[in-house]
mmCIF file of N, CA and C in Angstrom:
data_model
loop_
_atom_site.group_PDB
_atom_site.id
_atom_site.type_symbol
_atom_site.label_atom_id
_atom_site.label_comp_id
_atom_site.label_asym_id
_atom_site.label_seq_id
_atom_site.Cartn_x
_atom_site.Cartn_y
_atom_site.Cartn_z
ATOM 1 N N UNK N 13 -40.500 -47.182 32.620
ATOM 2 C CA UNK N 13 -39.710 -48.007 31.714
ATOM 3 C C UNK N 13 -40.679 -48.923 30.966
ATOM 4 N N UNK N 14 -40.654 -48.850 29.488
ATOM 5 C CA UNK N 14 -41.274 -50.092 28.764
ATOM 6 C C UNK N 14 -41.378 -51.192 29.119
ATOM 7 N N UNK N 15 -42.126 -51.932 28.661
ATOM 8 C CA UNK N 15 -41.964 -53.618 28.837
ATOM 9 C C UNK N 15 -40.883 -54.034 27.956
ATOM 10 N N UNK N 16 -40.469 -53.698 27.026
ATOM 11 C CA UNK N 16 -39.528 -54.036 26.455
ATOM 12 C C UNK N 16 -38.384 -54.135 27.236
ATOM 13 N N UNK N 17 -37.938 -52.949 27.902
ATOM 14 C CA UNK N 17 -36.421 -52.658 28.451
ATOM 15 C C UNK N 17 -36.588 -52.959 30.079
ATOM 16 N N UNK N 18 -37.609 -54.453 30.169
ATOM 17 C CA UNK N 18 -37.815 -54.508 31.800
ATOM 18 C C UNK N 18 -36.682 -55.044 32.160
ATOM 19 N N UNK N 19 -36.107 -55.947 31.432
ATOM 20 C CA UNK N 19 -35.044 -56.536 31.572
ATOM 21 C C UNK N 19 -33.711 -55.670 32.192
ATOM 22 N N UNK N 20 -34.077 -54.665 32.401
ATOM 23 C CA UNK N 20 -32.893 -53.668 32.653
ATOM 24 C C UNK N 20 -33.128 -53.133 33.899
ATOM 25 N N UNK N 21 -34.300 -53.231 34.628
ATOM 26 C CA UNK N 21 -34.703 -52.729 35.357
ATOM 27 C C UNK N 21 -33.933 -53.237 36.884
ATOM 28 N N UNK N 22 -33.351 -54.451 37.094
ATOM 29 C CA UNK N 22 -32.855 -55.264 38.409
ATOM 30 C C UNK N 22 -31.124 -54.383 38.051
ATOM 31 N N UNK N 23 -30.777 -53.653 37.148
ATOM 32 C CA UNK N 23 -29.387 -53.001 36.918
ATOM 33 C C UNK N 23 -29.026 -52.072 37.632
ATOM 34 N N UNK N 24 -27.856 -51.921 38.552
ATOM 35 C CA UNK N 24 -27.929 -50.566 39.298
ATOM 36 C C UNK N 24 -27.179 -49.461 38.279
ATOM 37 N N UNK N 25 -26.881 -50.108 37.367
ATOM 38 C CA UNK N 25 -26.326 -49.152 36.347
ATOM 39 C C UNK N 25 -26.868 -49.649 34.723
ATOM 40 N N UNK N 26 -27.749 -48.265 34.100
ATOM 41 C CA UNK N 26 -28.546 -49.044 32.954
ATOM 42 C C UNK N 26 -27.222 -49.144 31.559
ATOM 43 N N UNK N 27 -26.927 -50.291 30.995
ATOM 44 C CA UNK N 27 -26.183 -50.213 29.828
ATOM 45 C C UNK N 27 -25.852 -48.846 29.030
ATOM 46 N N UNK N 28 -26.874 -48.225 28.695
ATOM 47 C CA UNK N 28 -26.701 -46.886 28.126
ATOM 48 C C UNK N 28 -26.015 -45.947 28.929
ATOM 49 N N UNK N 29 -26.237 -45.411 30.568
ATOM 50 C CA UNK N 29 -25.586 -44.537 30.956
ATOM 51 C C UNK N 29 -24.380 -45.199 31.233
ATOM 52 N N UNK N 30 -23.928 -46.877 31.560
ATOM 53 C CA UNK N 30 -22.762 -46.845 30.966
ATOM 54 C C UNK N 30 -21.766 -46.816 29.971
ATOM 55 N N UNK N 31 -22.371 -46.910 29.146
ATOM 56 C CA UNK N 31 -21.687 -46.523 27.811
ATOM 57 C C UNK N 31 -21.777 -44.558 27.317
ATOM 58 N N UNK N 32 -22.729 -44.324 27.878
ATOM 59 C CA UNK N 32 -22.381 -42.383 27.477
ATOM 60 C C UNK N 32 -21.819 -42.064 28.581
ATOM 61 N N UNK N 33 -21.788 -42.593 29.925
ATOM 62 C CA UNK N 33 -20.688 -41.931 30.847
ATOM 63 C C UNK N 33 -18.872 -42.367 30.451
ATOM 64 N N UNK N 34 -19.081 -43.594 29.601
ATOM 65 C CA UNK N 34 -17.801 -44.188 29.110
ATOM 66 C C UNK N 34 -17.069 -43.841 27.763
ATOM 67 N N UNK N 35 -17.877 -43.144 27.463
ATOM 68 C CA UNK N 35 -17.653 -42.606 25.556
ATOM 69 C C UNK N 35 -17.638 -43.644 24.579
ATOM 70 N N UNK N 36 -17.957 -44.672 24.952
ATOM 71 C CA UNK N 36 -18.513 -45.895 24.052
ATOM 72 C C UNK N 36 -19.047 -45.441 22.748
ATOM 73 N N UNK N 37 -18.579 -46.352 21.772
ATOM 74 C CA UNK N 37 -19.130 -46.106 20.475
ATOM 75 C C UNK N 37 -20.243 -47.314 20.476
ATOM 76 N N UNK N 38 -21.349 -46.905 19.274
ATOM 77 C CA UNK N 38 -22.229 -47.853 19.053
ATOM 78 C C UNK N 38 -22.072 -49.343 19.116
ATOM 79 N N UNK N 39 -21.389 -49.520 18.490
ATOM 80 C CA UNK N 39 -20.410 -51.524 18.568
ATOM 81 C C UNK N 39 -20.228 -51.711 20.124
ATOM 82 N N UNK N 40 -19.957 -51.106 20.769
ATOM 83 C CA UNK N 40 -19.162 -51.264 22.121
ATOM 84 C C UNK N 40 -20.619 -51.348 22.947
ATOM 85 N N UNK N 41 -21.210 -50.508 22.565
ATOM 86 C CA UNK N 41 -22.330 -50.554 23.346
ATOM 87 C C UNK N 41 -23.471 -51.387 23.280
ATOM 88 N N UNK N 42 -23.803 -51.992 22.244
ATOM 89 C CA UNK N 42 -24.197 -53.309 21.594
ATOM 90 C C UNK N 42 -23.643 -54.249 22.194
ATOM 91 N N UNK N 43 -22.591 -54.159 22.376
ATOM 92 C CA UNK N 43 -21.548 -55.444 22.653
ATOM 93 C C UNK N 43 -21.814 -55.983 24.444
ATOM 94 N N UNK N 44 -22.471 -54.704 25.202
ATOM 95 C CA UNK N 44 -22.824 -54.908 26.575
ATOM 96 C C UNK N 44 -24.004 -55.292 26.463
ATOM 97 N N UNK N 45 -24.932 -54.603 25.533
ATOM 98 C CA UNK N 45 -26.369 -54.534 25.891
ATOM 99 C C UNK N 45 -26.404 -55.961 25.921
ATOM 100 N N UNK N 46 -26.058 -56.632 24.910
ATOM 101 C CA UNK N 46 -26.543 -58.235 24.582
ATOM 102 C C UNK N 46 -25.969 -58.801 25.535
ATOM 103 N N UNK N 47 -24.559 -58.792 26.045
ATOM 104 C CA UNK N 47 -24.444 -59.951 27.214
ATOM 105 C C UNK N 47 -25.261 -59.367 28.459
ATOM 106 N N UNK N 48 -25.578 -58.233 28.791
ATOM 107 C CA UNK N 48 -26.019 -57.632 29.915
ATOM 108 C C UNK N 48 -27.411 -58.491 30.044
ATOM 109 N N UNK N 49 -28.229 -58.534 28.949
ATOM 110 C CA UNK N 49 -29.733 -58.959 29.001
ATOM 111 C C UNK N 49 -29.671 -60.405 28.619
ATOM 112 N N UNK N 50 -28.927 -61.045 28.058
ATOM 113 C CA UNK N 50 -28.832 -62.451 27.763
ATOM 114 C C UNK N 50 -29.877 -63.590 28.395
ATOM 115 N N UNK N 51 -29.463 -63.665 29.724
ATOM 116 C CA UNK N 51 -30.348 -64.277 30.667
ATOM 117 C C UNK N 51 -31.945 -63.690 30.928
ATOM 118 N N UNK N 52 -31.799 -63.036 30.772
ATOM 119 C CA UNK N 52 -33.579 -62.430 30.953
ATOM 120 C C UNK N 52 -34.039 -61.957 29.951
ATOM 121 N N UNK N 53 -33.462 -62.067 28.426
ATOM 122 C CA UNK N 53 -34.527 -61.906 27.328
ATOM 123 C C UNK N 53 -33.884 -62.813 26.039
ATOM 124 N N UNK N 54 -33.532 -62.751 25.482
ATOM 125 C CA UNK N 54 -33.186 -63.765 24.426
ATOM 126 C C UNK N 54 -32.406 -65.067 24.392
ATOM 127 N N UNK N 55 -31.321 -65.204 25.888
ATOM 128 C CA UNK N 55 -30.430 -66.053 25.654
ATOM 129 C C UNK N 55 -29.245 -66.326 24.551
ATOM 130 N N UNK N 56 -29.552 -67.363 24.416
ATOM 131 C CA UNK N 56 -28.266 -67.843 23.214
ATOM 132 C C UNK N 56 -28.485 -66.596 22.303
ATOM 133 N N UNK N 57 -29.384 -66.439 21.866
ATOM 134 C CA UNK N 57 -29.680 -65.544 20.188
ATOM 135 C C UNK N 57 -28.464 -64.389 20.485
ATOM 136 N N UNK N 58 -29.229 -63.405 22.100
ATOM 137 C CA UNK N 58 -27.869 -62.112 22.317
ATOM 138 C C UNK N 58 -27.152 -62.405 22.337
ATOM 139 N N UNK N 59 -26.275 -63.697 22.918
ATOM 140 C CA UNK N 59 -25.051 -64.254 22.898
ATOM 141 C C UNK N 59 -24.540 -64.041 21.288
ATOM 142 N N UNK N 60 -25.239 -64.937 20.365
ATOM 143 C CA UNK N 60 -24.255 -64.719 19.315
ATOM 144 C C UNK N 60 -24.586 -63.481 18.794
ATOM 145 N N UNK N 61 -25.358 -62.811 19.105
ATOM 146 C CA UNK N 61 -25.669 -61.045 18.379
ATOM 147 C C UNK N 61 -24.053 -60.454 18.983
ATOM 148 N N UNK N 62 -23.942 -60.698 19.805
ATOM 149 C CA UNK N 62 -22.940 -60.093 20.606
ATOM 150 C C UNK N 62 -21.718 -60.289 20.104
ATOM 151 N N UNK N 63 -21.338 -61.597 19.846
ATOM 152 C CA UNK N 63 -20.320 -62.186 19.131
ATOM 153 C C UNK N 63 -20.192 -61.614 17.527
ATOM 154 N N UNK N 64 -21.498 -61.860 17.047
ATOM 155 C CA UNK N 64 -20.923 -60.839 15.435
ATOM 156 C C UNK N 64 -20.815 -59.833 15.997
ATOM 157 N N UNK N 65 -21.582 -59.203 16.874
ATOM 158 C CA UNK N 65 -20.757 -57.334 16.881
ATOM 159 C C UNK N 65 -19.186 -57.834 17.196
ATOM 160 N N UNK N 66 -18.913 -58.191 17.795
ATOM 161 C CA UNK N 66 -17.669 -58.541 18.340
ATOM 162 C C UNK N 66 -16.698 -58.923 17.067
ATOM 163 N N UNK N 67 -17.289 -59.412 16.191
ATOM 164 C CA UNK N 67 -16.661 -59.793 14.844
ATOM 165 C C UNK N 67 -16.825 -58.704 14.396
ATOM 166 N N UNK N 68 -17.672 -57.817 14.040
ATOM 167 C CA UNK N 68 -17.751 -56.634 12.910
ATOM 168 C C UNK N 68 -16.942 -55.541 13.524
ATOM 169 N N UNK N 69 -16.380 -55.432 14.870
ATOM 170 C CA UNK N 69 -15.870 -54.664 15.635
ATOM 171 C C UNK N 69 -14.245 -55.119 15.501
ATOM 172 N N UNK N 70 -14.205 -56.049 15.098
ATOM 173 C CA UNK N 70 -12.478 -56.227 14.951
ATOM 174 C C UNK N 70 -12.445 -56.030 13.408
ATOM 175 N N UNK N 71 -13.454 -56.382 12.757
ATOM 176 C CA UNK N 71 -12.794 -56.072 11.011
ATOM 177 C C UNK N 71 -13.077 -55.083 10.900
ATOM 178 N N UNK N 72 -13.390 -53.659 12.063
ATOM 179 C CA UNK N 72 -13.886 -52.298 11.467
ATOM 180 C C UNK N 72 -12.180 -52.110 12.284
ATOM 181 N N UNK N 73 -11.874 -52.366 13.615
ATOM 182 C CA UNK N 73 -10.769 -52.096 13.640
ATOM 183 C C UNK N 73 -9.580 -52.304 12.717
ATOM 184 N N UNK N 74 -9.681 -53.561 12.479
ATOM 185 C CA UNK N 74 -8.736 -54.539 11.523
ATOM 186 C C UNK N 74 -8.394 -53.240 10.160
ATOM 187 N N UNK N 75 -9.246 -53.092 9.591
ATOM 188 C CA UNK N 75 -9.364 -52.168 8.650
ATOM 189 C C UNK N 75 -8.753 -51.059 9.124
ATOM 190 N N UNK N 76 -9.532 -50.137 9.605
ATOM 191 C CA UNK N 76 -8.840 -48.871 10.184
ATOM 192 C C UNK N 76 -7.296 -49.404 10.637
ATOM 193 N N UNK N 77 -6.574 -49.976 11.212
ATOM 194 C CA UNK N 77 -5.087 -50.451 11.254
ATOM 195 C C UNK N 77 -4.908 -50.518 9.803
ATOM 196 N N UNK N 78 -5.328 -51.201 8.944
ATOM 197 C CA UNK N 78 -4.584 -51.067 7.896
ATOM 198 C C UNK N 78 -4.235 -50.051 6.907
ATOM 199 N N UNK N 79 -5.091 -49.280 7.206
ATOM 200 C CA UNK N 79 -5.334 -47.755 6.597
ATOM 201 C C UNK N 79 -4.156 -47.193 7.173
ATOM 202 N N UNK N 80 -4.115 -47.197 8.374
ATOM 203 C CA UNK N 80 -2.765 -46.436 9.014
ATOM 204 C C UNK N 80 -1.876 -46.752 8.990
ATOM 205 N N UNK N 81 -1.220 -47.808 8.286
ATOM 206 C CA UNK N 81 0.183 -48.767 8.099
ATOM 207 C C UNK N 81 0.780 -48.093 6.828
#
């Protein structure tokens, strides 16, 4: 494992195989990575990375609902 993705390493389950064992879309999976690593690599910053996905993930839903109305 990189030095980059050490942060992942204390996980008994790595973010990615939970999200492809879960059928997670990209947003969703973003949306773990950042709170998952929060504490052991960026802090606050993933926190709010997490939060705009979390925002761009309801106005992609938001949208798609309105399409279907």
């Amino acid at each position: 494992m990189s030095e980059i993705d050490a942060h992942y390493t204390k996980l008994k389950i790595q973010p990615i195989d939970f999200s492809m064992a879960n059928n997670l879309d990209a947003m969703q999976h973003t949306i773990i990575k950042y709170v998952v690593r929060f504490r052991d690599k960026n802090g606050m910053r993933d926190l709010l990375a997490a939060r705009h996905t979390i925002d761009l993930l309801i106005a992609h839903e938001g949208k798609k609902n309105d399409d279907t109305e």
